[in-house]
Each structure stands twice: as C-alpha cells, then as structure tokens.
Amino acid sequence: MIPSLLAMAGALWSGIDTERVDVGPGEWRPVYPPSPGEDVIPVKAFQLAVYPVTVGDYEAFVDANPEWKRGRVDGALAGDLYLSRWASPTRAGMSSPGVPVTEVSWFAARAYCRWTGGRLPTEAEWELAGAADETRTDASRDPAFVKRILDWYSRPNPAEWPAVGQGEANAWGLHDMHGMVWEWVDDFNASLVNVDNRDGKGKDELRFCGGGAAAAATDKADYAAFLRIALRSSLEGRSTVRSLGFRCAFDEEAP
Amino acid sequence: MILALLLSCAVPESKDGPAGAEEPVSGPVATGPSLYAIDVPLVTHGGEDIRLDQFRGSPVIVSMFYTECPMACPLLVEAAQGALAEAGNPAVPVLFVSLDPANDTVEAMKKSHDSRGVGEQFTFAAPPADRVREIAALLGIKYRPLPAGGFAHTSVLVLLDGEGRELARAEGNEGRGGLVAALRGG
C-alpha cells in the first residue's frame, strides 16, 4: 500500500521517537482467565516502543494529520476531553515535549501507531512486557513488585507528568510501563467477553463486577493486573482519560 | 481514579449529547456516534468492493460474524431474518461484517451466503484485518480470538439510521421487540 508507506516515511521524517526493543516470545497467564482454555496465552516475539508516546511526538502526528486536531475529530472517535489540556489544538504547551500524551482515545492511539508503521500492543503483549521489573522479565508474582504498582495506582494524578524515561528501564529495556500513565491496548475490551455468547449482553460484566471474578482469579497476588483489566473493561474506544496514554508495538525488525 | 472506574461497571455508560427534546418525533431518533465516522473498504461475498457506508442514506441492520462460527452466527442470521419477518419484511439491507478477514475470503463468504439462503438483501463483507476492531468498537461489539480457533464475541444486531447512528439493537436472547418496532417505524 503506497499511501501508508508514504505516511510512514512522513512519520519517520517528523522526528518522533521510534526507539523500540524486542520483547518475548513468552507466555501471559491472565489473572482472570476468561475461559478454561485461556489460562496460558502464548505471545510471539514483537517489538515495543521504549517510551510512552509523548506530547512532542503527538504534536508531530497532529501536524501531519489535521483530522486528529482537537475540535476537528468526530465525536464518535474521541470524547470531549480529547487533548483538552493542550494550550492550542496543535501545541501542548507543557513544560517539556517529553511529557506523555494522555486524554487520547483508542481510535486516536490506533491512528497514531498506524502512522508510524506500528499498531497498539495486544493486552497479552502489554502484560508480558509489563510483568518485568528492573532485573527479571517476570516479577508479576513478587508481592514487592505488585505492591509498588498498587502504591502508584493509589497516588493522585499529578498536575502534569514528568518527562518519560527518567527512571530505570525494566528487564526488556522498557521505560515507564508502571509509575507514569495507564496505557491503551488494542483489545482493551475483549477479555471479559463470554465464550458462550448466546447468553446475551451484560453477563460478562456482571460476573466480573459481582465479586465472582476476584475469587476466580488464578493468582490473587497480581491484584494490580486485575485492576488493569477493570480499567480497560470500563473504557469505550472514544474514551479520553486524564491518566491514560499509549505506546506502539511493531512486528518488523527494529530499524 | 480506581474507585470511579470500578463504579462505572455498575452504571450504564451515558451517551453524549443532549437529547433533542423539542423536535417532533416520529419513530426512534438516533443521536449517538455514527459508524460512518470511519471510512473502511469492504469486499463482499460477491467479490464487490464497497465501503463501510455503502448503505448511507437508508436504514441498515449491521452485525459482525465469521463464516466458520458454529452456533452464534447462524442464530444471528436467523434472528435478522426473524426480525425482518416480524416487521413485515421491509426492504432494509442487512450487512454482516467479518471478524475474521484472514479466513473469510470471497469464496468462504459466498459459500456461507449461499448455504444460509439469505438472498441479496443480506451482504456478507470483510474489512482489512487491521480495521476490524474499529468497526466493532463503534458498534459496541466485543470479541476475542480463542486459542482453539474461532472467536468469543458479542452477538448483536444493530439497526442504524441513514447517517450510521444506532436506532435500536437486539443482543443475545434479550428479545428483539425494540428492533422490530424500529424497523416498523422506519
């Protein structure tokens, strides 16, 4: 597809961050397996961006794709809070271009990643990548690691986030998977769909919210992962949340 | 923040936009987001290239399926036929969009279309693989590929107005009375 190749070339010329690292292959064990056959999800090797997408990156995207300017986007694709803290429709006006972009919808995050030749990571990919601490690729069952994440979840949002990449990378070489902003995944609302879907709507959410899910969770130690699923399942594709950003995944070799 | 998110489980998410209360109303009125906010190419069971908004300008029943679906999708096709019959067979087109473009080739869709005997009122069509989730999100359809093959997915029929906005939906076995009423009203 020539148009998308041109768009990707444009993205690479615009100076956005495209640094990425190899992640996986591996396995993701969902804390809440949606069906008996889904307790272990194999994850193929992929690349993931080292940092969340920043406001500087996103400014370049909006410049190249004016249909994604605040005020221009169709309400079906982004909620009212879309880039609402930006100083103008095209400039964030924040203390640093390295601040992670938030208040972007899933549709917008998808469009951004496609523009850079990538895609949003799947939930399994993100969770595999996010299970690592600074030294181990899987720290997800370590109570100290989980507590660190839960402590972050309980802190209020700052008025403005610090620039990305200031802490230590995790064992995959990824920065800010935890402790900065929540991140979109491509299949954000999929993990609670019942396999037997002839029962109709609502049952999956009921099962989850009614308390049964917490008890059904395979490993109560990873309550942080449970909360991430709760967050994602509460979203719509057009949702724009103050503390929700994203990073892109890639299938081809890192440049 | 977490508390707010968890609470949102229990409370139906509100739709944006004020209800246009003053206008004279005949039949259902749609104010929500439009499926046609995205432009996606589709290939039909007949091998025809169309766009997602092929039926813009008139009401359309839209759903998502995949041809290898053993149970829920055939029921969904029957539900659409049943709703149309109950509404007195209005000439409202029905568009079934594939969740599985990798396997739902023109040949596979043609075979499925023929075997269901649904006629040309029904269009089976596949989008590019990387656009499936966007269509699903706009229709409020959730799905997940299963390790053993196939998909877990919301079974739903959505009636859209001429601008792609939802007039009514019939989900699972909740009954299709609202959909049938809207079909009659339209």
Short mmCIF file of C-alpha atoms in Angstrom, two decimals:
data_model
loop_
_atom_site.label_atom_id
_atom_site.label_comp_id
_atom_site.label_asym_id
_atom_site.label_seq_id
_atom_site.Cartn_x
_atom_site.Cartn_y
_atom_site.Cartn_z
CA MET A 1 0.00 0.00 0.00
CA ILE A 2 1.81 3.07 -1.26
CA PRO A 3 -0.21 5.67 0.69
CA SER A 4 0.58 4.07 4.02
CA LEU A 5 4.26 3.74 3.10
CA LEU A 6 4.30 7.44 2.30
CA ALA A 7 2.61 8.20 5.60
CA MET A 8 5.16 6.09 7.45
CA ALA A 9 8.02 7.87 5.71
CA GLY A 10 6.42 11.15 6.75
CA ALA A 11 6.22 9.95 10.31
CA LEU A 12 9.88 8.99 10.34
CA TRP A 13 10.86 12.40 8.93
CA SER A 14 8.94 14.27 11.58
CA GLY A 15 11.40 13.49 14.35
CA ILE A 16 9.13 11.40 16.52
CA ASP A 17 10.62 8.83 18.83
CA THR A 18 10.68 5.37 17.26
CA GLU A 19 13.06 3.64 19.66
CA ARG A 20 11.90 0.10 20.36
CA VAL A 21 13.12 -3.14 21.87
CA ASP A 22 12.45 -6.84 21.30
CA VAL A 23 10.02 -8.41 23.74
CA GLY A 24 9.13 -12.10 24.04
CA PRO A 25 8.38 -14.70 22.99
CA GLY A 26 6.71 -15.65 26.21
CA GLU A 27 3.51 -16.60 27.95
CA TRP A 28 0.92 -14.49 29.66
CA ARG A 29 -1.10 -16.04 32.47
CA PRO A 30 -4.16 -13.82 32.86
CA VAL A 31 -5.11 -13.19 36.45
CA TYR A 32 -8.69 -13.77 35.33
CA PRO A 33 -8.75 -16.44 32.60
CA PRO A 34 -11.93 -15.79 30.61
CA SER A 35 -12.39 -19.49 29.84
CA PRO A 36 -10.74 -22.74 30.94
CA GLY A 37 -8.63 -22.98 27.76
CA GLU A 38 -7.27 -19.47 28.20
CA ASP A 39 -5.18 -19.72 31.36
CA VAL A 40 -1.92 -19.50 29.41
CA ILE A 41 -1.75 -17.20 26.38
CA PRO A 42 1.33 -17.66 24.17
CA VAL A 43 2.83 -14.36 22.99
CA LYS A 44 5.00 -14.23 19.87
CA ALA A 45 8.12 -12.10 19.79
CA PHE A 46 7.38 -8.46 18.91
CA GLN A 47 8.84 -5.01 19.35
CA LEU A 48 7.52 -2.44 21.77
CA ALA A 49 8.32 1.27 21.97
CA VAL A 50 10.76 2.03 24.77
CA TYR A 51 8.72 5.04 25.96
CA PRO A 52 5.07 6.06 26.06
CA VAL A 53 4.18 8.43 23.20
CA THR A 54 4.98 11.98 24.28
CA VAL A 55 3.18 15.26 23.64
CA GLY A 56 6.08 16.19 21.33
CA ASP A 57 5.51 13.05 19.27
CA TYR A 58 1.79 13.65 19.22
CA GLU A 59 2.18 17.26 18.08
CA ALA A 60 4.02 15.94 15.01
CA PHE A 61 1.17 13.49 14.40
CA VAL A 62 -1.46 16.20 14.62
CA ASP A 63 0.58 18.47 12.32
CA ALA A 64 0.72 15.73 9.70
CA ASN A 65 -2.85 14.55 10.24
CA PRO A 66 -5.03 17.60 10.88
CA GLU A 67 -8.16 15.44 11.09
CA TRP A 68 -6.86 14.48 14.54
CA LYS A 69 -6.71 18.07 15.81
CA ARG A 70 -8.73 18.91 18.88
CA GLY A 71 -12.02 20.31 17.65
CA ARG A 72 -11.78 18.56 14.29
CA VAL A 73 -12.13 14.95 15.45
CA ASP A 74 -15.51 13.27 15.02
CA GLY A 75 -17.18 12.79 18.42
CA ALA A 76 -17.58 9.10 17.62
CA LEU A 77 -13.80 8.73 17.67
CA ALA A 78 -12.77 10.87 20.64
CA GLY A 79 -14.56 12.17 23.72
CA ASP A 80 -14.85 15.75 24.90
CA LEU A 81 -11.64 15.62 26.94
CA TYR A 82 -9.54 14.87 23.84
CA LEU A 83 -6.28 16.87 24.30
CA SER A 84 -8.30 19.24 26.48
CA ARG A 85 -5.25 20.31 28.48
CA TRP A 86 -3.30 21.33 25.43
CA ALA A 87 -2.60 25.05 25.09
CA SER A 88 -3.89 25.03 21.49
CA PRO A 89 -5.31 22.49 19.03
CA THR A 90 -1.80 21.80 17.74
CA ARG A 91 0.54 22.57 20.65
CA ALA A 92 0.61 21.01 24.09
CA GLY A 93 2.38 23.94 25.69
CA MET A 94 3.67 21.80 28.52
CA SER A 95 6.92 22.12 30.43
CA SER A 96 8.64 19.57 28.19
CA PRO A 97 7.89 17.83 24.87
CA GLY A 98 8.78 14.63 26.73
CA VAL A 99 5.63 14.59 28.84
CA PRO A 100 3.50 11.54 27.99
CA VAL A 101 0.40 12.35 25.94
CA THR A 102 -2.89 11.47 27.63
CA GLU A 103 -6.56 12.23 27.01
CA VAL A 104 -6.25 10.44 23.67
CA SER A 105 -8.89 7.97 22.58
CA TRP A 106 -8.23 4.41 21.42
CA PHE A 107 -9.14 5.43 17.87
CA ALA A 108 -6.57 8.22 18.04
CA ALA A 109 -3.90 5.98 19.55
CA ARG A 110 -4.54 3.44 16.82
CA ALA A 111 -4.28 6.09 14.11
CA TYR A 112 -1.01 7.34 15.60
CA CYS A 113 0.54 3.89 15.71
CA ARG A 114 -0.58 3.09 12.17
CA TRP A 115 1.00 6.38 11.03
CA THR A 116 4.35 5.25 12.46
CA GLY A 117 4.13 1.82 10.81
CA GLY A 118 3.10 0.10 14.02
CA ARG A 119 0.00 -0.84 15.96
CA LEU A 120 -1.20 -0.88 19.54
CA PRO A 121 0.08 -3.85 21.55
CA THR A 122 -2.43 -6.52 22.46
CA GLU A 123 -3.36 -6.94 26.10
CA ALA A 124 -1.28 -10.15 26.25
CA GLU A 125 1.73 -8.38 24.73
CA TRP A 126 1.44 -5.42 27.07
CA GLU A 127 1.03 -7.60 30.14
CA LEU A 128 4.02 -9.76 29.15
CA ALA A 129 6.13 -6.63 28.75
CA GLY A 130 4.75 -5.05 31.92
CA ALA A 131 5.41 -8.12 34.08
CA ALA A 132 9.11 -7.30 34.16
CA ASP A 133 10.85 -5.40 36.91
CA GLU A 134 14.35 -3.96 36.58
CA THR A 135 16.07 -7.33 36.67
CA ARG A 136 13.53 -10.07 35.87
CA THR A 137 11.26 -10.49 32.85
CA ASP A 138 8.55 -11.88 35.11
CA ALA A 139 8.16 -10.29 38.51
CA SER A 140 4.37 -10.38 38.39
CA ARG A 141 4.04 -12.81 41.30
CA ASP A 142 6.50 -10.96 43.51
CA PRO A 143 4.48 -9.20 46.23
CA ALA A 144 7.02 -6.37 46.48
CA PHE A 145 6.73 -5.63 42.75
CA VAL A 146 2.95 -5.78 42.85
CA LYS A 147 2.85 -3.54 45.92
CA ARG A 148 5.00 -0.95 44.14
CA ILE A 149 2.46 -0.82 41.30
CA LEU A 150 -0.51 -0.71 43.66
CA ASP A 151 1.10 2.15 45.58
CA TRP A 152 1.35 4.06 42.32
CA TYR A 153 -2.30 3.32 41.45
CA SER A 154 -3.36 4.82 44.77
CA ARG A 155 -1.50 8.09 44.26
CA PRO A 156 -3.44 11.01 42.78
CA ASN A 157 -2.60 12.22 39.29
CA PRO A 158 -0.01 14.99 39.21
CA ALA A 159 -0.96 18.31 37.63
CA GLU A 160 1.49 17.44 34.87
CA TRP A 161 3.55 14.31 34.39
CA PRO A 162 7.34 14.40 34.34
CA ALA A 163 9.10 13.62 31.06
CA VAL A 164 9.30 9.96 30.11
CA GLY A 165 12.45 7.89 30.53
CA GLN A 166 13.82 9.26 33.78
CA GLY A 167 13.65 6.07 35.78
CA GLU A 168 15.35 2.75 35.29
CA ALA A 169 14.33 0.53 32.36
CA ASN A 170 12.76 -2.85 33.03
CA ALA A 171 14.43 -6.12 32.06
CA TRP A 172 13.20 -5.80 28.45
CA GLY A 173 14.65 -2.28 28.21
CA LEU A 174 11.26 -0.57 28.51
CA HIS A 175 10.70 2.65 30.45
CA ASP A 176 7.63 3.79 32.35
CA MET A 177 5.49 0.66 31.96
CA HIS A 178 4.39 1.41 35.51
CA GLY A 179 4.51 4.56 37.60
CA MET A 180 3.66 7.00 34.82
CA VAL A 181 0.35 6.63 32.92
CA TRP A 182 -2.02 3.79 32.12
CA GLU A 183 -1.77 2.65 28.51
CA TRP A 184 -4.22 1.61 25.82
CA VAL A 185 -4.06 -1.90 24.39
CA ASP A 186 -5.62 -2.88 21.08
CA ASP A 187 -8.08 -5.42 22.51
CA PHE A 188 -8.91 -3.29 25.55
CA ASN A 189 -12.46 -4.57 26.00
CA ALA A 190 -12.09 -8.17 24.87
CA SER A 191 -11.03 -10.17 27.87
CA LEU A 192 -14.43 -10.29 29.54
CA VAL A 193 -16.46 -11.50 26.57
CA ASN A 194 -18.07 -14.82 27.40
CA VAL A 195 -17.10 -17.72 25.18
CA ASP A 196 -20.71 -18.80 25.19
CA ASN A 197 -22.03 -15.55 23.83
CA ARG A 198 -25.56 -16.78 23.21
CA ASP A 199 -26.44 -15.74 26.75
CA GLY A 200 -26.59 -12.16 25.67
CA LYS A 201 -25.23 -8.90 26.86
CA GLY A 202 -24.15 -7.84 30.28
CA LYS A 203 -23.44 -11.18 31.81
CA ASP A 204 -19.69 -10.86 31.42
CA GLU A 205 -19.62 -7.55 33.23
CA LEU A 206 -21.94 -8.86 35.91
CA ARG A 207 -19.74 -11.84 36.53
CA PHE A 208 -16.77 -9.55 36.81
CA CYS A 209 -18.24 -6.79 38.91
CA GLY A 210 -20.31 -9.03 41.15
CA GLY A 211 -17.32 -10.26 43.07
CA GLY A 212 -17.10 -13.67 41.47
CA ALA A 213 -14.20 -12.68 39.32
CA ALA A 214 -11.91 -11.72 42.16
CA ALA A 215 -12.41 -15.14 43.67
CA ALA A 216 -11.96 -16.83 40.29
CA ALA A 217 -8.67 -15.05 39.67
CA THR A 218 -5.95 -17.66 39.32
CA ASP A 219 -3.44 -15.77 41.37
CA LYS A 220 -4.64 -13.21 43.86
CA ALA A 221 -1.11 -11.88 44.24
CA ASP A 222 -1.34 -9.97 40.99
CA TYR A 223 -4.17 -7.70 42.03
CA ALA A 224 -2.54 -4.93 40.00
CA ALA A 225 -3.18 -6.85 36.78
CA PHE A 226 -6.75 -7.37 37.92
CA LEU A 227 -7.17 -3.62 38.29
CA ARG A 228 -5.78 -3.02 34.81
CA ILE A 229 -8.41 -5.34 33.36
CA ALA A 230 -11.08 -3.50 35.35
CA LEU A 231 -9.83 -0.20 33.95
CA ARG A 232 -9.71 -1.40 30.36
CA SER A 233 -13.12 -3.02 30.53
CA SER A 234 -14.67 0.26 31.67
CA LEU A 235 -13.46 2.06 28.53
CA GLU A 236 -15.00 2.75 25.16
CA GLY A 237 -13.00 3.35 22.01
CA ARG A 238 -13.76 7.05 22.20
CA SER A 239 -12.85 7.40 25.89
CA THR A 240 -10.38 10.15 26.72
CA VAL A 241 -8.95 9.74 30.20
CA ARG A 242 -6.64 12.10 32.05
CA SER A 243 -4.22 9.33 33.11
CA LEU A 244 -4.40 7.12 30.02
CA GLY A 245 -1.76 7.24 27.28
CA PHE A 246 -0.24 4.64 24.98
CA ARG A 247 2.83 3.28 23.25
CA CYS A 248 3.06 1.41 19.94
CA ALA A 249 4.11 -2.12 19.06
CA PHE A 250 5.80 -3.24 15.86
CA ASP A 251 6.06 -6.51 14.01
CA GLU A 252 9.06 -5.86 11.79
CA GLU A 253 12.68 -5.76 12.87
CA ALA A 254 13.75 -2.67 14.77
CA PRO A 255 15.41 -0.14 12.41
CA MET B 1 -9.48 7.14 40.00
CA ILE B 2 -9.79 3.42 40.51
CA LEU B 3 -12.95 3.82 42.50
CA ALA B 4 -14.53 5.81 39.70
CA LEU B 5 -13.55 3.17 37.20
CA LEU B 6 -14.93 0.33 39.22
CA LEU B 7 -18.16 2.20 39.81
CA SER B 8 -18.52 2.56 36.08
CA CYS B 9 -19.04 -1.20 35.99
CA ALA B 10 -22.35 -0.81 37.70
CA VAL B 11 -23.65 2.27 35.94
CA PRO B 12 -24.56 2.16 32.26
CA GLU B 13 -22.27 4.47 30.36
CA SER B 14 -24.06 7.60 29.35
CA LYS B 15 -24.24 8.65 25.76
CA ASP B 16 -23.01 12.06 24.86
CA GLY B 17 -25.10 14.87 23.53
CA PRO B 18 -28.35 16.30 24.75
CA ALA B 19 -31.50 14.60 23.59
CA GLY B 20 -33.16 16.86 21.06
CA ALA B 21 -36.30 17.16 23.13
CA GLU B 22 -38.18 19.85 21.23
CA GLU B 23 -38.29 18.29 17.79
CA PRO B 24 -41.41 16.47 16.69
CA VAL B 25 -40.60 12.82 16.77
CA SER B 26 -41.88 10.09 14.51
CA GLY B 27 -40.30 6.77 15.32
CA PRO B 28 -36.96 6.38 17.06
CA VAL B 29 -34.36 9.12 16.88
CA ALA B 30 -30.63 8.48 16.88
CA THR B 31 -28.25 10.93 18.50
CA GLY B 32 -25.23 8.75 19.18
CA PRO B 33 -21.96 8.32 17.34
CA SER B 34 -22.03 7.25 13.70
CA LEU B 35 -20.45 4.09 12.34
CA TYR B 36 -19.62 6.17 9.30
CA ALA B 37 -17.10 8.23 11.30
CA ILE B 38 -14.56 5.80 9.87
CA ASP B 39 -14.09 5.03 6.20
CA VAL B 40 -13.25 1.37 5.64
CA PRO B 41 -13.15 -0.63 2.40
CA LEU B 42 -15.02 -3.94 2.38
CA VAL B 43 -15.05 -6.87 -0.03
CA THR B 44 -18.43 -8.57 -0.32
CA HIS B 45 -19.43 -12.20 -0.73
CA GLY B 46 -19.96 -11.36 -4.38
CA GLY B 47 -16.39 -10.09 -4.73
CA GLU B 48 -17.55 -6.46 -4.95
CA ASP B 49 -15.50 -3.60 -3.44
CA ILE B 50 -17.72 -1.40 -1.29
CA ARG B 51 -17.22 0.98 1.66
CA LEU B 52 -18.49 0.68 5.20
CA ASP B 53 -21.03 3.42 4.43
CA GLN B 54 -22.39 1.58 1.38
CA PHE B 55 -25.95 1.91 2.72
CA ARG B 56 -25.69 5.54 3.81
CA GLY B 57 -28.94 7.34 3.24
CA SER B 58 -31.18 4.49 4.30
CA PRO B 59 -31.55 2.38 7.44
CA VAL B 60 -29.43 -0.77 7.61
CA ILE B 61 -29.08 -3.68 10.00
CA VAL B 62 -25.41 -4.29 10.78
CA SER B 63 -23.80 -7.16 12.63
CA MET B 64 -20.45 -8.91 12.88
CA PHE B 65 -19.80 -12.61 12.38
CA TYR B 66 -17.37 -15.11 10.88
CA THR B 67 -18.22 -17.87 8.46
CA GLU B 68 -16.74 -20.75 10.49
CA CYS B 69 -18.81 -19.75 13.52
CA PRO B 70 -20.64 -22.91 14.59
CA MET B 71 -23.53 -21.63 16.64
CA ALA B 72 -23.94 -17.97 17.47
CA CYS B 73 -23.59 -16.61 13.94
CA PRO B 74 -26.17 -18.85 12.27
CA LEU B 75 -28.52 -17.87 15.10
CA LEU B 76 -27.71 -14.24 14.43
CA VAL B 77 -28.58 -14.62 10.74
CA GLU B 78 -31.84 -16.29 11.73
CA ALA B 79 -32.53 -13.51 14.23
CA ALA B 80 -32.13 -10.92 11.47
CA GLN B 81 -34.46 -12.87 9.20
CA GLY B 82 -36.93 -13.23 12.05
CA ALA B 83 -36.85 -9.53 12.91
CA LEU B 84 -37.46 -8.56 9.29
CA ALA B 85 -40.32 -11.03 9.00
CA GLU B 86 -41.93 -9.79 12.21
CA ALA B 87 -41.64 -6.22 10.94
CA GLY B 88 -43.48 -7.11 7.75
CA ASN B 89 -40.42 -7.64 5.54
CA PRO B 90 -39.26 -4.05 4.99
CA ALA B 91 -36.58 -3.71 2.31
CA VAL B 92 -33.91 -2.84 4.89
CA PRO B 93 -30.49 -4.13 3.85
CA VAL B 94 -28.52 -6.34 6.25
CA LEU B 95 -24.74 -6.08 6.43
CA PHE B 96 -22.74 -8.80 8.18
CA VAL B 97 -19.12 -7.71 8.64
CA SER B 98 -16.49 -10.39 9.17
CA LEU B 99 -14.48 -10.63 12.41
CA ASP B 100 -12.09 -12.97 10.61
CA PRO B 101 -10.91 -11.47 7.30
CA ALA B 102 -7.93 -13.84 7.18
CA ASN B 103 -10.26 -16.79 6.66
CA ASP B 104 -13.35 -15.07 5.30
CA THR B 105 -12.32 -14.90 1.68
CA VAL B 106 -14.83 -14.05 -1.02
CA GLU B 107 -15.19 -17.79 -1.65
CA ALA B 108 -15.84 -18.59 2.02
CA MET B 109 -18.37 -15.76 2.34
CA LYS B 110 -20.09 -16.75 -0.91
CA LYS B 111 -20.39 -20.33 0.28
CA SER B 112 -21.78 -19.24 3.63
CA HIS B 113 -24.16 -16.77 1.98
CA ASP B 114 -25.44 -19.47 -0.38
CA SER B 115 -25.83 -22.11 2.33
CA ARG B 116 -27.86 -19.74 4.52
CA GLY B 117 -30.11 -18.91 1.61
CA VAL B 118 -30.41 -15.33 2.79
CA GLY B 119 -30.76 -13.66 -0.59
CA GLU B 120 -29.37 -10.38 -1.81
CA GLN B 121 -30.94 -8.35 0.99
CA PHE B 122 -28.02 -9.71 3.03
CA THR B 123 -24.45 -8.65 2.29
CA PHE B 124 -21.58 -10.55 3.86
CA ALA B 125 -18.39 -8.47 3.71
CA ALA B 126 -14.83 -8.47 5.04
CA PRO B 127 -12.78 -5.41 6.03
CA PRO B 128 -8.96 -5.23 6.12
CA ALA B 129 -7.77 -7.21 9.16
CA ASP B 130 -6.42 -4.14 10.97
CA ARG B 131 -9.76 -2.29 10.79
CA VAL B 132 -12.00 -4.99 12.31
CA ARG B 133 -11.63 -3.69 15.86
CA GLU B 134 -12.59 -0.15 14.88
CA ILE B 135 -15.86 -1.31 13.32
CA ALA B 136 -16.53 -3.49 16.37
CA ALA B 137 -15.81 -0.65 18.77
CA LEU B 138 -18.24 1.70 17.02
CA LEU B 139 -20.95 -0.97 17.07
CA GLY B 140 -20.31 -1.83 20.73
CA ILE B 141 -19.21 -5.34 19.76
CA LYS B 142 -16.55 -7.04 21.87
CA TYR B 143 -14.62 -10.03 20.60
CA ARG B 144 -11.57 -12.13 21.34
CA PRO B 145 -9.88 -14.81 19.23
CA LEU B 146 -9.85 -18.13 21.07
CA PRO B 147 -6.75 -20.34 21.38
CA ALA B 148 -8.61 -23.32 19.91
CA GLY B 149 -9.78 -21.24 16.93
CA GLY B 150 -12.85 -19.12 16.45
CA PHE B 151 -13.92 -16.13 18.48
CA ALA B 152 -15.80 -15.18 21.59
CA HIS B 153 -17.94 -12.25 20.50
CA THR B 154 -20.99 -10.20 21.26
CA SER B 155 -23.95 -11.40 19.22
CA VAL B 156 -25.88 -8.33 18.29
CA LEU B 157 -27.98 -6.84 15.52
CA VAL B 158 -27.73 -3.07 15.29
CA LEU B 159 -30.23 -1.02 13.28
CA LEU B 160 -28.60 2.18 12.00
CA ASP B 161 -30.27 5.20 10.51
CA GLY B 162 -29.23 6.71 7.19
CA GLU B 163 -26.35 8.51 8.88
CA GLY B 164 -24.98 5.39 10.56
CA ARG B 165 -26.34 6.16 14.05
CA GLU B 166 -27.92 3.48 16.18
CA LEU B 167 -31.71 3.35 16.21
CA ALA B 168 -32.10 0.04 18.02
CA ARG B 169 -30.19 -3.10 18.90
CA ALA B 170 -31.07 -6.69 19.69
CA GLU B 171 -28.48 -8.52 21.70
CA GLY B 172 -28.34 -12.20 22.58
CA ASN B 173 -31.66 -13.53 23.77
CA GLU B 174 -32.81 -10.26 25.27
CA GLY B 175 -35.56 -10.11 22.70
CA ARG B 176 -35.84 -8.15 19.53
CA GLY B 177 -39.03 -6.24 20.19
CA GLY B 178 -37.29 -2.88 20.12
CA LEU B 179 -35.55 -3.69 16.88
CA VAL B 180 -38.77 -4.90 15.25
CA ALA B 181 -40.63 -1.79 16.41
CA ALA B 182 -37.90 0.43 15.00
CA LEU B 183 -37.98 -1.47 11.71
CA ARG B 184 -41.72 -0.92 11.51
CA GLY B 185 -41.35 2.74 12.46
CA GLY B 186 -38.61 3.30 9.89
#
